[in-house]
CSV table of C-alpha atoms in Angstrom, one decimal:
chain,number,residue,atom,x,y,z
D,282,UNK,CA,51.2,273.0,-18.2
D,283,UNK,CA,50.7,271.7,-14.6
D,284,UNK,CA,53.8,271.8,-12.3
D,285,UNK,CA,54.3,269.2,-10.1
D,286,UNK,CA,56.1,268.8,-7.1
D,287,UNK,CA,56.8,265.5,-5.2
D,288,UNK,CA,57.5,265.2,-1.7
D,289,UNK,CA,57.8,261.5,-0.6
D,290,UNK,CA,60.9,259.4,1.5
D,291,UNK,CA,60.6,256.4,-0.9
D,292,UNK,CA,62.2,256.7,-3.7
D,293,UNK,CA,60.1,254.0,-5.6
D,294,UNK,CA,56.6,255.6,-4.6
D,295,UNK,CA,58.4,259.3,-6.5
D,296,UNK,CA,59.1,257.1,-9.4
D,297,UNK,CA,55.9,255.8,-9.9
D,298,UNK,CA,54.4,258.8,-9.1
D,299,UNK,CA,56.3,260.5,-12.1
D,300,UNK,CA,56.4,257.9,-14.5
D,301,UNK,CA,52.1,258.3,-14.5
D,302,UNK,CA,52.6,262.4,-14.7
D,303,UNK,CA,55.3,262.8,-17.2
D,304,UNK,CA,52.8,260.2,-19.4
D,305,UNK,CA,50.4,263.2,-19.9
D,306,UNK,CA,51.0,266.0,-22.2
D,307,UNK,CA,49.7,268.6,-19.5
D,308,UNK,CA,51.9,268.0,-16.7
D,309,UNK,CA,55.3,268.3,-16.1
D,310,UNK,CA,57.0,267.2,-12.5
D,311,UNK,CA,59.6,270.2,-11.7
D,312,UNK,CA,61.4,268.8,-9.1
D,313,UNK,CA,61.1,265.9,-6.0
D,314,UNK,CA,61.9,266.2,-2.4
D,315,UNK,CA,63.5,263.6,0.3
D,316,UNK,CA,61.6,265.1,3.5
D,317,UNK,CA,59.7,268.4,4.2
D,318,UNK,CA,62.2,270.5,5.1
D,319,UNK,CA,63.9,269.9,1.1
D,320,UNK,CA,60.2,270.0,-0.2
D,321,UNK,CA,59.8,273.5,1.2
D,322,UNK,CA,62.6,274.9,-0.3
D,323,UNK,CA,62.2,273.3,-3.7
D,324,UNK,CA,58.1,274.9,-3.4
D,325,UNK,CA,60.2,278.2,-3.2
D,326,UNK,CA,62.1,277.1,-5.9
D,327,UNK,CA,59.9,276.2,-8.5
D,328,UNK,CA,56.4,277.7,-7.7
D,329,UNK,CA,54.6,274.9,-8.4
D,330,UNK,CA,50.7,274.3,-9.2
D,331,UNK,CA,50.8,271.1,-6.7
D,332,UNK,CA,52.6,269.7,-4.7
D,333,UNK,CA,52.3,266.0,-3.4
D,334,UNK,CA,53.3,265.4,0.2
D,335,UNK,CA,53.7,262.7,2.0
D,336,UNK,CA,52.7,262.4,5.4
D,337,UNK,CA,55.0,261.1,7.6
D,338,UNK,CA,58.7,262.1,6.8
D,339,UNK,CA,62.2,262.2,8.5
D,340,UNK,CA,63.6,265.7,9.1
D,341,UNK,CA,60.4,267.7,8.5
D,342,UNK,CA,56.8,265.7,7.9
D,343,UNK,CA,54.4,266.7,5.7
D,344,UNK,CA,52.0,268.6,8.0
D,345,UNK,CA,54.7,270.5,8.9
D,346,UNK,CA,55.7,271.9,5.7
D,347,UNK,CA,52.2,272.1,4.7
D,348,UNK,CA,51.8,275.0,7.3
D,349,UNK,CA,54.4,276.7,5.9
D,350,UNK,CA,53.5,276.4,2.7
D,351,UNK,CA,50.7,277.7,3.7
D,352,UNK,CA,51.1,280.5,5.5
D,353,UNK,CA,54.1,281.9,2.7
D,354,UNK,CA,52.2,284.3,0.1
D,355,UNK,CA,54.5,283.7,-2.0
D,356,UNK,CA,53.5,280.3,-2.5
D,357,UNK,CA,49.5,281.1,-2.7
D,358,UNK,CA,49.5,279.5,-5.9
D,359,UNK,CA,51.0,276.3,-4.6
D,360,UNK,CA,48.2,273.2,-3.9
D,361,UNK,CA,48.4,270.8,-1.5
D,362,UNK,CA,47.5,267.2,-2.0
D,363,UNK,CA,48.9,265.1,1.1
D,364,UNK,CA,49.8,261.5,0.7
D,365,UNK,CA,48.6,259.1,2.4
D,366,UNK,CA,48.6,254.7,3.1
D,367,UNK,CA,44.7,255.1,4.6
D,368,UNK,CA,42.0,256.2,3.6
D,369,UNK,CA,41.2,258.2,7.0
D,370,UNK,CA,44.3,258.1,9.5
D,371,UNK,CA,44.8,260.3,12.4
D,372,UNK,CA,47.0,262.5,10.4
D,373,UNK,CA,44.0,263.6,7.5
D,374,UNK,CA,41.9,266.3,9.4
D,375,UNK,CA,45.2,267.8,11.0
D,376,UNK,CA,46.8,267.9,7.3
D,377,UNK,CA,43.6,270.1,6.2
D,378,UNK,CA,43.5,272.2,9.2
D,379,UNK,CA,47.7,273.0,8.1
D,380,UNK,CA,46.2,273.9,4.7
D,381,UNK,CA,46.1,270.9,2.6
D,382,UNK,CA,43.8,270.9,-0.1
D,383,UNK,CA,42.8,267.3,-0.1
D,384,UNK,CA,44.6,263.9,0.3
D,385,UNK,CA,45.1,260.9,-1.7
D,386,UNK,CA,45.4,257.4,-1.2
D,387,UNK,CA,48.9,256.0,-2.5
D,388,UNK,CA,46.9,252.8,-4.0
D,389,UNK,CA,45.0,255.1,-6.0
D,390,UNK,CA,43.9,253.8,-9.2
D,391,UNK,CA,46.0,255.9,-12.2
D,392,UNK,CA,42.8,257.4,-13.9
D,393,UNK,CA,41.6,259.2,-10.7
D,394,UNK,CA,45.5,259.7,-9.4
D,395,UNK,CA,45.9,261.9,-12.6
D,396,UNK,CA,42.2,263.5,-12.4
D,397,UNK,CA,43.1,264.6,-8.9
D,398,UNK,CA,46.4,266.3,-9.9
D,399,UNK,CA,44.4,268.3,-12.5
D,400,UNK,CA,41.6,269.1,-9.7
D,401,UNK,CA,43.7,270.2,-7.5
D,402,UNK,CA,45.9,272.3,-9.6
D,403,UNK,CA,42.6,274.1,-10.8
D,404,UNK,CA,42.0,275.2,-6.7
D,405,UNK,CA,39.5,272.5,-5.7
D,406,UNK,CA,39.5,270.7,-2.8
D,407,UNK,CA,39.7,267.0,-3.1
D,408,UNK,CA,37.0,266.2,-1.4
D,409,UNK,CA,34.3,264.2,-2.1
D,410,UNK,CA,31.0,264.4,-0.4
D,411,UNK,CA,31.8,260.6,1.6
D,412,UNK,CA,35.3,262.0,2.2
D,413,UNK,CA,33.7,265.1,4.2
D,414,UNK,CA,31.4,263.3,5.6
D,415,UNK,CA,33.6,260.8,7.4
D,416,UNK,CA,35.7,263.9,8.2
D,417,UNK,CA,32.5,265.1,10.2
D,418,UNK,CA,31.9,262.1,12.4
D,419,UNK,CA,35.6,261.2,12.9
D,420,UNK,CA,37.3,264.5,13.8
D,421,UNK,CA,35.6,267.5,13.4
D,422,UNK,CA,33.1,265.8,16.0
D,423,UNK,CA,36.0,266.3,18.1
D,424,UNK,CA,36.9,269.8,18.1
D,425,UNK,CA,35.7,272.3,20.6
D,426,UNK,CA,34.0,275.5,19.0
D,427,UNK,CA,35.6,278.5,18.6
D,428,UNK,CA,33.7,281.2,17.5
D,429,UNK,CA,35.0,284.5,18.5
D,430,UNK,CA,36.9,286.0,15.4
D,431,UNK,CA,35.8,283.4,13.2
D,432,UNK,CA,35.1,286.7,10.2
D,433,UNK,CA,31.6,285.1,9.9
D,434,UNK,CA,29.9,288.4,10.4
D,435,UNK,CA,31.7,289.3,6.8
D,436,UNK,CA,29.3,287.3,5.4
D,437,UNK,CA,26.6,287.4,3.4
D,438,UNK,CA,23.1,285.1,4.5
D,439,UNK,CA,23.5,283.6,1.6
D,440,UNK,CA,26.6,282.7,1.5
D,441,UNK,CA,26.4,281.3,5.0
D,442,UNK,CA,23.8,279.4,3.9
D,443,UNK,CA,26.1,278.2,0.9
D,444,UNK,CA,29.2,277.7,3.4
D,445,UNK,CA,27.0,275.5,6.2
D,446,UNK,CA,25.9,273.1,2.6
D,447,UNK,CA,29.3,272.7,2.1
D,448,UNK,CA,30.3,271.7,5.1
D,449,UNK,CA,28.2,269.3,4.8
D,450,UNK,CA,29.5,268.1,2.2
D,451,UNK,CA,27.5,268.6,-1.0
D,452,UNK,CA,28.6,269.9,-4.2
D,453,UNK,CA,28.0,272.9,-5.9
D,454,UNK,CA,25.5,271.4,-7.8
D,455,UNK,CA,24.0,270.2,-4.4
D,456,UNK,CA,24.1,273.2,-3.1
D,457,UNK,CA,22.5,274.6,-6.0
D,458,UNK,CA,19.1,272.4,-5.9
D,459,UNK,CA,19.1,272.8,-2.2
D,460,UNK,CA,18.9,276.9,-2.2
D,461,UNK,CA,17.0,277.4,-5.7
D,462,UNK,CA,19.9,279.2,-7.2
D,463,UNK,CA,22.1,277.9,-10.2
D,464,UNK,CA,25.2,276.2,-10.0
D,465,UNK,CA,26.9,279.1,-10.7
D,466,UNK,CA,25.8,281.2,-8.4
D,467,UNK,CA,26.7,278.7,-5.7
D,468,UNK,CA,29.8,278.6,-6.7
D,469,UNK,CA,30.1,282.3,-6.8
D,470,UNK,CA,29.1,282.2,-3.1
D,471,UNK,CA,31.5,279.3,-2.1
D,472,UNK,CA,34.5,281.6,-3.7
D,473,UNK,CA,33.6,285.3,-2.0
D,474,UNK,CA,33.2,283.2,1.2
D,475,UNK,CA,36.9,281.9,0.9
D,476,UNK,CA,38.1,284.8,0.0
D,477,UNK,CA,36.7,286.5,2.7
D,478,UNK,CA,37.3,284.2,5.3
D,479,UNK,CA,41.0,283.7,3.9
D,480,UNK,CA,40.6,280.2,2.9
D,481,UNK,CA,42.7,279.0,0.7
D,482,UNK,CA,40.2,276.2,-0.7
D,483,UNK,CA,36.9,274.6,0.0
D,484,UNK,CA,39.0,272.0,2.4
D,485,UNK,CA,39.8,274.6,4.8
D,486,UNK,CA,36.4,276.4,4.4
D,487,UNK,CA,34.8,273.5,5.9
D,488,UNK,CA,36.9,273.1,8.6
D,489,UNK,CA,36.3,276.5,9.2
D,490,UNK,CA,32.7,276.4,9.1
D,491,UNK,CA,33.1,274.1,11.5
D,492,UNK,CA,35.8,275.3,14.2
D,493,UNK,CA,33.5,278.8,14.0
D,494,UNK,CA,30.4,277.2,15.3
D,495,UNK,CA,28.8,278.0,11.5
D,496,UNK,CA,27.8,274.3,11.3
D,497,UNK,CA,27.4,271.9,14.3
D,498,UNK,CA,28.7,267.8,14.0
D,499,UNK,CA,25.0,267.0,15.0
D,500,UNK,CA,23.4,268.9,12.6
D,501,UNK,CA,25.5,267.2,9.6
């Protein structure tokens, strides 16, 4: 059973948001939140498998208690998806970079609202290869590199190779076909490289890859 967790100030958008879940046999919501600062405590509560925050919050806004979430290892098991009323607002690439796994669109069509819940509470990123792409020329173009203490050198060649794909934003399949190796075996590179870079998801692997100089904006 996936447990969900909803963090949103409107009370209608939580109610629609749990009549669609509580339709589906897998998922269950365990509890909903006013603002961030209630939605961190209730993650502490009830360890869910995701948790859907809004962005922008009284008390305590999303990003906010997305980096705590985030940086409590008691709540490793707990995915971020934020919440959002655009498809790309200045708020996206910051929400990642806090440790989101992904963001949705609150006019999200039901079908892929509830597919995302399920992706997300299996520890991928929702991000699709468009969605990283406009990450890439809209913010990440911004950043300045920083590549001292990146734990690149921990790496593997292959793996970097695997990591700059991503970045990029292809699939594992993608990646795949584009270094001769099966799908599975990218994959398997993709996951040591998180776990040695302590990422918590492919989201914040590719902003890593990118903040560490791994991958330049130009070369995207």
């Amino acid at each position: 059973m996936i447990r969900v967790l909803l963090v949103d100030d409107q009370p209608l958008i939580r109610s629609g948001f749990r009549a669609l879940l509580e339709l589906e046999d897998d998922i269950t919501v365990v509890a909903e939140a006013a603002n961030g600062e209630e939605g961190l405590a209730l993650a502490k509560e009830h360890l869910p498998d995701v948790a859907l925050v809004d962005i922008q919050m009284p008390v305590m806004d999303g990003i906010e208690a997305t980096r705590h979430i985030a940086a409590d290892p008691a709540l490793a098991g707990v995915h971020v998806v934020m919440l959002t009323n655009y498809g790309m607002d200045e708020y996206v690439f910051d929400a990642l970079r806090a440790g989101a796994a992904g963001f949705l669109v609150k006019d999200i069509v039901a079908e892929d609202f509830l597919h995302a819940v399920r992706v997300a509470a299996r520890g991928d990123a929702l991000l699709a290869p468009s969605i990283t792409r406009k990450l890439i020329d809209r913010y990440v173009t911004q950043l300045p590199s920083t590549r001292s203490g990146s734990g690149l050198e921990e790496l593997t060649g292959r793996e970097r190779e695997a990591v700059a794909l991503a970045a990029q934003g292809l699939s594992n399949s993608e990646i795949a076909d584009r270094m001769v190796i099966a799908p599975v075996t990218a994959k398997t590179h993709i996951n040591r490289a998180m776990t040695k870079l302590h990422a918590r998801d492919r989201a914040q692997l590719v902003v890593l890859a990118y903040e560490s100089g791994l991958v330049s904006p130009r070369n995207s």
